[in-house]
mmCIF file with all atom_site columns, C-alpha atoms in Angstrom:
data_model
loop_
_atom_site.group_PDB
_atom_site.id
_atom_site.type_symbol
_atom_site.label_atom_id
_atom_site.label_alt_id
_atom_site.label_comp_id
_atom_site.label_asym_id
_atom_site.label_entity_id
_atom_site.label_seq_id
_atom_site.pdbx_PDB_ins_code
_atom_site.Cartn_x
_atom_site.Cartn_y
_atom_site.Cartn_z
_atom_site.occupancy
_atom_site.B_iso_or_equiv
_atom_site.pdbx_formal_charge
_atom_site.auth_seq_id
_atom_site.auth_comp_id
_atom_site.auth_asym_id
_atom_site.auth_atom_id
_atom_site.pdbx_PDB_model_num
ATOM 1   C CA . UNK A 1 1   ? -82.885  34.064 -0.049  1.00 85.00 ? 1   UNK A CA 1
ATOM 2   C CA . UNK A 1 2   ? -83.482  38.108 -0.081  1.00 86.00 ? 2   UNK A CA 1
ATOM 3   C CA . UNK A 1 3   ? -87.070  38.770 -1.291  1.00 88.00 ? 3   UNK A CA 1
ATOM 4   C CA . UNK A 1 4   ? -89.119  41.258 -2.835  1.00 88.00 ? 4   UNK A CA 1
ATOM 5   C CA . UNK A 1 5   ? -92.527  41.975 -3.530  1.00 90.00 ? 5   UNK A CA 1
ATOM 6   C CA . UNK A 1 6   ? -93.078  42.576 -7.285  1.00 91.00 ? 6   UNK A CA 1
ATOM 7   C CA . UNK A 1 7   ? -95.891  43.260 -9.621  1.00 91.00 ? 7   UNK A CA 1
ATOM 8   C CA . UNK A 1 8   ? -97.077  41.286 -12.751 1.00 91.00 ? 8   UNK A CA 1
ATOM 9   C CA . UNK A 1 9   ? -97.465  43.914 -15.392 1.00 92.00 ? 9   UNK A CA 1
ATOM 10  C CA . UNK A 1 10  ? -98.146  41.525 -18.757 1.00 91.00 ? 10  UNK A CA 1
ATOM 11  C CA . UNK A 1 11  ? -98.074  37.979 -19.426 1.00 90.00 ? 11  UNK A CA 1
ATOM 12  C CA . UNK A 1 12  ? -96.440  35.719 -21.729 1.00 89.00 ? 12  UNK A CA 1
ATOM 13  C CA . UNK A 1 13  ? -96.605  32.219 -22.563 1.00 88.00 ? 13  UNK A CA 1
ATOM 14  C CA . UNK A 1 14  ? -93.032  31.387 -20.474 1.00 87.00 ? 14  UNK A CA 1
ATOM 15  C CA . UNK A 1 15  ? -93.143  33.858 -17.746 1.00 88.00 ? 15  UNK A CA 1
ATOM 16  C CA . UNK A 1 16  ? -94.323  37.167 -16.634 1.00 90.00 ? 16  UNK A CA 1
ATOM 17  C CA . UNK A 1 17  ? -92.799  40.717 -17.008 1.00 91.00 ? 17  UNK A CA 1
ATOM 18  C CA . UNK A 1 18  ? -92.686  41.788 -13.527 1.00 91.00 ? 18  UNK A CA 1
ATOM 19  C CA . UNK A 1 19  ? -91.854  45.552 -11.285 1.00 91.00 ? 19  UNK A CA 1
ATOM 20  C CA . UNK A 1 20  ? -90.173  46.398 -8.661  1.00 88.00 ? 20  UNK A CA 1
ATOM 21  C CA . UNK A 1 21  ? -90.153  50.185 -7.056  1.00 80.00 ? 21  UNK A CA 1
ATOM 22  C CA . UNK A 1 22  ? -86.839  50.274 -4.808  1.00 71.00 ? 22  UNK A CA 1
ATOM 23  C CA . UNK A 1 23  ? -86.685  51.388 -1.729  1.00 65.00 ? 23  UNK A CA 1
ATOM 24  C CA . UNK A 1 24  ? -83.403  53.984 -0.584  1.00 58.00 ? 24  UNK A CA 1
ATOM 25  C CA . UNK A 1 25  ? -82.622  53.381 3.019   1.00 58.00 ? 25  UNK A CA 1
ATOM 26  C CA . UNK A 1 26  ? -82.338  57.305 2.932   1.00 61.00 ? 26  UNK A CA 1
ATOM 27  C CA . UNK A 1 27  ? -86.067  57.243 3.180   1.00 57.00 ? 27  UNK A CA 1
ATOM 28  C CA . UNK A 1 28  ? -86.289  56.414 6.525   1.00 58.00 ? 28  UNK A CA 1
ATOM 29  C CA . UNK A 1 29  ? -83.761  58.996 7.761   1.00 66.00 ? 29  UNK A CA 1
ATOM 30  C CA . UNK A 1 30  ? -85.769  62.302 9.478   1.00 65.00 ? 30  UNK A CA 1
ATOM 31  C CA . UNK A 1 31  ? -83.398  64.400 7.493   1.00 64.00 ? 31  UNK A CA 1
ATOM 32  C CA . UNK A 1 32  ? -83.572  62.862 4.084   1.00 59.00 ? 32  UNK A CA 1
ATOM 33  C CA . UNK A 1 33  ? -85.013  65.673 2.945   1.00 64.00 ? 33  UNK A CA 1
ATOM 34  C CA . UNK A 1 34  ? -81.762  68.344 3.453   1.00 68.00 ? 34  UNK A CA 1
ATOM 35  C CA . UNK A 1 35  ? -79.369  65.500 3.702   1.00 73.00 ? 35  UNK A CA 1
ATOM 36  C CA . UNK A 1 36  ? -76.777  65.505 0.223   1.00 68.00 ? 36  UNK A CA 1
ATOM 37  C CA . UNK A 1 37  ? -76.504  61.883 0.309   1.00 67.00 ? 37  UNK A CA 1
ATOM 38  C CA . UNK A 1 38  ? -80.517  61.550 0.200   1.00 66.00 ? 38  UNK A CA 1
ATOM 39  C CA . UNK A 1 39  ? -80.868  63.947 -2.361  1.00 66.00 ? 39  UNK A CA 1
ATOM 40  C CA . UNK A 1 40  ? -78.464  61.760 -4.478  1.00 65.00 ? 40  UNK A CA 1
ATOM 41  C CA . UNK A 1 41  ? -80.108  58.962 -3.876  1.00 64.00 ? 41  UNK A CA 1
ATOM 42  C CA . UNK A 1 42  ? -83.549  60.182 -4.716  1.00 65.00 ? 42  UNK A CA 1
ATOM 43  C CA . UNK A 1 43  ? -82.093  61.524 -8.022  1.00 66.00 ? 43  UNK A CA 1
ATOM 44  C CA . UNK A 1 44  ? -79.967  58.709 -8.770  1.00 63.00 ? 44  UNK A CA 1
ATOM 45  C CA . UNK A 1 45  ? -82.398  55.317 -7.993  1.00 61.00 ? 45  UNK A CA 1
ATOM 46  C CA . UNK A 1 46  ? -84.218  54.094 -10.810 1.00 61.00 ? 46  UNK A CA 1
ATOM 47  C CA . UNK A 1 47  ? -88.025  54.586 -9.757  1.00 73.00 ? 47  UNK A CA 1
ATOM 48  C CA . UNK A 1 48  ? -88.937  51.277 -11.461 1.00 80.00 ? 48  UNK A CA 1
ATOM 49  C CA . UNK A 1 49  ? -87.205  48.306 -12.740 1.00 81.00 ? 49  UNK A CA 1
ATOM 50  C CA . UNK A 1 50  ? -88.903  46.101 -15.369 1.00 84.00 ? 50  UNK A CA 1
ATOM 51  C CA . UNK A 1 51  ? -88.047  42.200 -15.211 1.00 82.00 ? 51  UNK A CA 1
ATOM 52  C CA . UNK A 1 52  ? -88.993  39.066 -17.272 1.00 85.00 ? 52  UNK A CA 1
ATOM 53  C CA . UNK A 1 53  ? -89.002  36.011 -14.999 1.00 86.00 ? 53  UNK A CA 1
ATOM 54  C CA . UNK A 1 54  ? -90.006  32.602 -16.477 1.00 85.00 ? 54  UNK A CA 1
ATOM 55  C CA . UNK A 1 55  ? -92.810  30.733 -14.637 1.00 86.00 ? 55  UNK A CA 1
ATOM 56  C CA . UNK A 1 56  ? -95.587  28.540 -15.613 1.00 86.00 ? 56  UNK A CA 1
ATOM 57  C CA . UNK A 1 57  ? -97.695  29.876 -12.947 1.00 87.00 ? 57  UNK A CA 1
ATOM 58  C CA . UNK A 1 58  ? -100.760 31.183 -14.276 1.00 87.00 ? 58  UNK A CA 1
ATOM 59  C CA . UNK A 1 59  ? -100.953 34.931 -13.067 1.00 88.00 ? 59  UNK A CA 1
ATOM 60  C CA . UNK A 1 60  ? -103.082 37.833 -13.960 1.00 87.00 ? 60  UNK A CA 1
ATOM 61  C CA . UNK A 1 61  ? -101.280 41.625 -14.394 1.00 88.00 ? 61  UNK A CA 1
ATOM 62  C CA . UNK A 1 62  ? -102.194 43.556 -11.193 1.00 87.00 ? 62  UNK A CA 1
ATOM 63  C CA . UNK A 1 63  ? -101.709 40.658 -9.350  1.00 90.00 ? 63  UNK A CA 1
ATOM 64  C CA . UNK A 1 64  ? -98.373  41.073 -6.429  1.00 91.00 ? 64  UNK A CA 1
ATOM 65  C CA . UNK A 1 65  ? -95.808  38.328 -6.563  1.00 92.00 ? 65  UNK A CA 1
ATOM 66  C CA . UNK A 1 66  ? -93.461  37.791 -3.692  1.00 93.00 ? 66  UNK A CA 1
ATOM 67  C CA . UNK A 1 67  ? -89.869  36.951 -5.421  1.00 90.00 ? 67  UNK A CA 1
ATOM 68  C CA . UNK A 1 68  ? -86.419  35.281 -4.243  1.00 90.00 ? 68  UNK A CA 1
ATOM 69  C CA . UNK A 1 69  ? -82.813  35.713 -5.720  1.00 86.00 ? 69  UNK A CA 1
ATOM 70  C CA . UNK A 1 70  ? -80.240  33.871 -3.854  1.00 84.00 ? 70  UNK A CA 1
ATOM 71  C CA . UNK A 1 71  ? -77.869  35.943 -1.203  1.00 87.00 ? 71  UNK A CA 1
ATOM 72  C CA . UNK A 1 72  ? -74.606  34.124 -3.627  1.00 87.00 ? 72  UNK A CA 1
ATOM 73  C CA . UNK A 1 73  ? -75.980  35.677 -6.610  1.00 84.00 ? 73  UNK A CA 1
ATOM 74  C CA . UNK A 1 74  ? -76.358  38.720 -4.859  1.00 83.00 ? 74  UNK A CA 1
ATOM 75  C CA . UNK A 1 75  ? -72.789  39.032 -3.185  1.00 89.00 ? 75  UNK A CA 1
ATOM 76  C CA . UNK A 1 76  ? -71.298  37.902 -6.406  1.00 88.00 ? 76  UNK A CA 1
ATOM 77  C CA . UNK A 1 77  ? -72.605  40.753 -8.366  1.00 86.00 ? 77  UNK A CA 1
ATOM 78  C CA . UNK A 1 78  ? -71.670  43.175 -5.984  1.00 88.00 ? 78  UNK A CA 1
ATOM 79  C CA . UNK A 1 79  ? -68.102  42.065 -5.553  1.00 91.00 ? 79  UNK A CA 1
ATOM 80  C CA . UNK A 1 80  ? -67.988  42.299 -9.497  1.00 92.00 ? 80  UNK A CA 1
ATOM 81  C CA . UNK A 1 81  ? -69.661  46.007 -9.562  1.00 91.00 ? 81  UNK A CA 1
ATOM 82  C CA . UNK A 1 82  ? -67.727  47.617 -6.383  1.00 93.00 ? 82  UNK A CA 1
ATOM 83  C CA . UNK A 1 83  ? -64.347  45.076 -5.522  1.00 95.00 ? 83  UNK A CA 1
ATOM 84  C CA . UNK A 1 84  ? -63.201  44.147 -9.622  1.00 96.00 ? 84  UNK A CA 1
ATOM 85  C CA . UNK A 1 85  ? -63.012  47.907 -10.526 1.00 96.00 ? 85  UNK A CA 1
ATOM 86  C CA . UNK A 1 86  ? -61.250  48.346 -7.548  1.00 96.00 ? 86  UNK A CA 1
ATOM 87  C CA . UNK A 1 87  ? -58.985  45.478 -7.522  1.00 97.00 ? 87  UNK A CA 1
ATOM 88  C CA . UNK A 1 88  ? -57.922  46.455 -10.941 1.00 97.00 ? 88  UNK A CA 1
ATOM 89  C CA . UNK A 1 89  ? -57.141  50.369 -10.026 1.00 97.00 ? 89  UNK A CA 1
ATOM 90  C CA . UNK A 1 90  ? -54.671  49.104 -8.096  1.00 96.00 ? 90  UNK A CA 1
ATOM 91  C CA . UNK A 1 91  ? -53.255  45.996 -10.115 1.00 97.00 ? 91  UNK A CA 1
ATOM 92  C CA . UNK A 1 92  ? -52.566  48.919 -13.024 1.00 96.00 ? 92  UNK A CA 1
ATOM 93  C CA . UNK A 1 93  ? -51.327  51.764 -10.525 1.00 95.00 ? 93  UNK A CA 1
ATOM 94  C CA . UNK A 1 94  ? -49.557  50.517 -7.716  1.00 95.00 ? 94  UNK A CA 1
ATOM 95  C CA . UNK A 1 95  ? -46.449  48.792 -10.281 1.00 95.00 ? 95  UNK A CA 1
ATOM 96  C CA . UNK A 1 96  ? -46.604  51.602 -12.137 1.00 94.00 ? 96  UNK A CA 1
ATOM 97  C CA . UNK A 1 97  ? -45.852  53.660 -9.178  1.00 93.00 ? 97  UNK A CA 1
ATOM 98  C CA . UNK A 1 98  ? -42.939  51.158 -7.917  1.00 94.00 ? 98  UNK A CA 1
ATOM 99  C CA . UNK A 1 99  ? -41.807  51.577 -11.301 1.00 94.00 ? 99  UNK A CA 1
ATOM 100 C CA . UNK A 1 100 ? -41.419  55.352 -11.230 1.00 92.00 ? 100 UNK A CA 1
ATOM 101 C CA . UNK A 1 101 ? -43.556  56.249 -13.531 1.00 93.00 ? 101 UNK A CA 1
ATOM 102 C CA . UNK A 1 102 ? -45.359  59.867 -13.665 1.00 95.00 ? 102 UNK A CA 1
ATOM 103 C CA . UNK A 1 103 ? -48.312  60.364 -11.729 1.00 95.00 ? 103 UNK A CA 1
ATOM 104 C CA . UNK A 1 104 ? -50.421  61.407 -14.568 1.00 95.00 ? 104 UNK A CA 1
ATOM 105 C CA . UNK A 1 105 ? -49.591  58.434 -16.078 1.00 96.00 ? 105 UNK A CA 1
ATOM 106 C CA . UNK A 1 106 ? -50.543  56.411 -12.777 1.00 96.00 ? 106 UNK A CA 1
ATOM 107 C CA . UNK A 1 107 ? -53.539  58.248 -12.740 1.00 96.00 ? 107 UNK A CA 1
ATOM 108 C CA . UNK A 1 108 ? -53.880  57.687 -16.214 1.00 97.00 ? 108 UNK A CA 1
ATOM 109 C CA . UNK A 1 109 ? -53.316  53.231 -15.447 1.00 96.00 ? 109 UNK A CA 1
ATOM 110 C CA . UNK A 1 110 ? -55.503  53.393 -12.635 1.00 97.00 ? 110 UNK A CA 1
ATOM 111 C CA . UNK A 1 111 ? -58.329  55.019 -14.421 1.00 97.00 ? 111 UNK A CA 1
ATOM 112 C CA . UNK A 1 112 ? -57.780  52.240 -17.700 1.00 97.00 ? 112 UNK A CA 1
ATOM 113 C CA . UNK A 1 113 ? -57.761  49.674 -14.665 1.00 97.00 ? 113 UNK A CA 1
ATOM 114 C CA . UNK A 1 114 ? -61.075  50.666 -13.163 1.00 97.00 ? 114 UNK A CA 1
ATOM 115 C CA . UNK A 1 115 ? -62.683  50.870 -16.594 1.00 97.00 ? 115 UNK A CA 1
ATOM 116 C CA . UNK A 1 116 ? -61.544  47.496 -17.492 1.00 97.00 ? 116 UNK A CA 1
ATOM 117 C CA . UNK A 1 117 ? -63.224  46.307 -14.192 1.00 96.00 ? 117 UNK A CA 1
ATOM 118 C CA . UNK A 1 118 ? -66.580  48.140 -14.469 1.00 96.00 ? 118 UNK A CA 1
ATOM 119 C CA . UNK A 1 119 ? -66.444  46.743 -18.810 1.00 96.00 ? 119 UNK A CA 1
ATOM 120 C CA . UNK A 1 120 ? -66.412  43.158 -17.111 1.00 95.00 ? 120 UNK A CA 1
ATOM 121 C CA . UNK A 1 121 ? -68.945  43.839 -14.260 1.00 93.00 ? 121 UNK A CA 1
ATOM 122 C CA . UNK A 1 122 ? -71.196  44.636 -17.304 1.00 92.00 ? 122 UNK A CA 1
ATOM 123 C CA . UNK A 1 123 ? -70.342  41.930 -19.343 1.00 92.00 ? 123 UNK A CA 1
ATOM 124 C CA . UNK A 1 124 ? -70.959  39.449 -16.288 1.00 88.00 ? 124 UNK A CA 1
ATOM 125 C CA . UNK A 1 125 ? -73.999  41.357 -15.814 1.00 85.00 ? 125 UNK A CA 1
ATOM 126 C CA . UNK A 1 126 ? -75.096  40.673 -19.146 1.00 84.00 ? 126 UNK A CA 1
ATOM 127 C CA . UNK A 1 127 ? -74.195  37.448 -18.715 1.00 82.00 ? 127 UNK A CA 1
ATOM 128 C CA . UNK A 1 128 ? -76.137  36.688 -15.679 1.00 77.00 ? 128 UNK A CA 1
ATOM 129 C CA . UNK A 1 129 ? -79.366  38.433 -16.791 1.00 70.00 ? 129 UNK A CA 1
ATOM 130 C CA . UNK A 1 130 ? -79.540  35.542 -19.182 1.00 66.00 ? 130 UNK A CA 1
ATOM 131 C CA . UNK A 1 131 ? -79.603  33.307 -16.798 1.00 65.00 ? 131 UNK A CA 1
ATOM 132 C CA . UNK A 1 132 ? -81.389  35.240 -14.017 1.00 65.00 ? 132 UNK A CA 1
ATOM 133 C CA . UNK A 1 133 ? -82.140  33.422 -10.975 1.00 78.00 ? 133 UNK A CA 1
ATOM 134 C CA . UNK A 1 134 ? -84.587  34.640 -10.067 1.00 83.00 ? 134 UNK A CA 1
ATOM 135 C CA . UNK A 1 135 ? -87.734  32.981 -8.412  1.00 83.00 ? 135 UNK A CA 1
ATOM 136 C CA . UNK A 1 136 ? -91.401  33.731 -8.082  1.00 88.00 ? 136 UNK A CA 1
ATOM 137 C CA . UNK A 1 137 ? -92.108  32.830 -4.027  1.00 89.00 ? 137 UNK A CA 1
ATOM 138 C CA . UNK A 1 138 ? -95.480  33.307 -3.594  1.00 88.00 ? 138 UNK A CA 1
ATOM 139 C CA . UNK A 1 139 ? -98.272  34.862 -4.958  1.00 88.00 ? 139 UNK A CA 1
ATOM 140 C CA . UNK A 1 140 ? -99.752  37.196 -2.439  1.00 86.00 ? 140 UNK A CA 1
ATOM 141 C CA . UNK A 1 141 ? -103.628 37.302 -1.858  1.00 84.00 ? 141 UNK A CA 1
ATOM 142 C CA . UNK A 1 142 ? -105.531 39.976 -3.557  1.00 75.00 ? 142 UNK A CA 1
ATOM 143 C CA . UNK A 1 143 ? -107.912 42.338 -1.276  1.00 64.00 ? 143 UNK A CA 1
ATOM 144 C CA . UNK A 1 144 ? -111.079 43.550 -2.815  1.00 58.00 ? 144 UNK A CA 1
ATOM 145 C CA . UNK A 1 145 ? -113.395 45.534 -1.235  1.00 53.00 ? 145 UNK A CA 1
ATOM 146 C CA . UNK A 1 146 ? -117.014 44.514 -1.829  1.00 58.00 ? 146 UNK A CA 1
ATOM 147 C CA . UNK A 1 147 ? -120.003 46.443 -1.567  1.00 63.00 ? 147 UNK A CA 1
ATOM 148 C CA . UNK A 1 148 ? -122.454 45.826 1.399   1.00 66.00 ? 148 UNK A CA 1
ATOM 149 C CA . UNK A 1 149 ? -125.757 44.385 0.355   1.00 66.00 ? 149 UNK A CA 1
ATOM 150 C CA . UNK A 1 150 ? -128.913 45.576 2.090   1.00 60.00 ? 150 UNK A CA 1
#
């Protein structure tokens, strides 16, 4: 299970809306700062991502919730976001190329072919958000500070 520490932001009678800030691994680099690849990551990585989750655990916004998704679910939607696209450039280009077709029009197949397989990423995405398995771990203990009393 690959977890995450989250925070409860409202509540609702069947769950909790929950966020996440992600962390780029380009962060940690020494050179993130004049490196392209950090730069793009900075710019590109959402800088919060809002989430329902359904629990019956009675939590109070503020409070940080340690949460699970399984590693399958996780492979299986990045296979479908970076291998289908992929897989179906090539099932549209590489016949048209033994067929001797132009290579604008190859270009033109493989580009359909990757479209078609970033469409059904989405759609499986779409699908899966419905039934988001995603689990609420732990709730983590809250530090307060209190004042010394003389």
């Amino acid at each position: 299970m690959v977890e995450e520490i989250a925070t409860v932001v409202s509540v609702e009678q069947k769950g909790v809306w929950l966020t996440t800030t992600p962390v780029a691994s380009c962060n940690a680099c020494q050179v993130s700062e004049d490196c392209g690849t950090g730069i793009v990551a900075k710019t590109l990585t959402p800088k919060t991502l809002h989430f329902f989750v359904a629990s019956e655990l009675e939590l109070l916004a503020g409070e940080q919730v340690k949460i699970g998704i399984a590693e399958q679910n996780l492979l299986m939607a990045a296979a479908m976001v970076y291998l289908l696209p992929l897989l179906l450039m090539l099932l549209f280009a590489v016949p048209a190329s033994a067929a001797g077709v132009s290579e604008g029009m190859q270009m033109l197949l493989a580009a359909f072919g990757a479209t078609c397989g970033f469409a059904i990423a989405r759609l499986y995405g779409r699908y899966q958000e419905k039934r988001a398995d995603i689990h609420i771990v732990e709730v983590l203990p809250s530090l307060g500070v209190q004042p010394k009393l003389s």
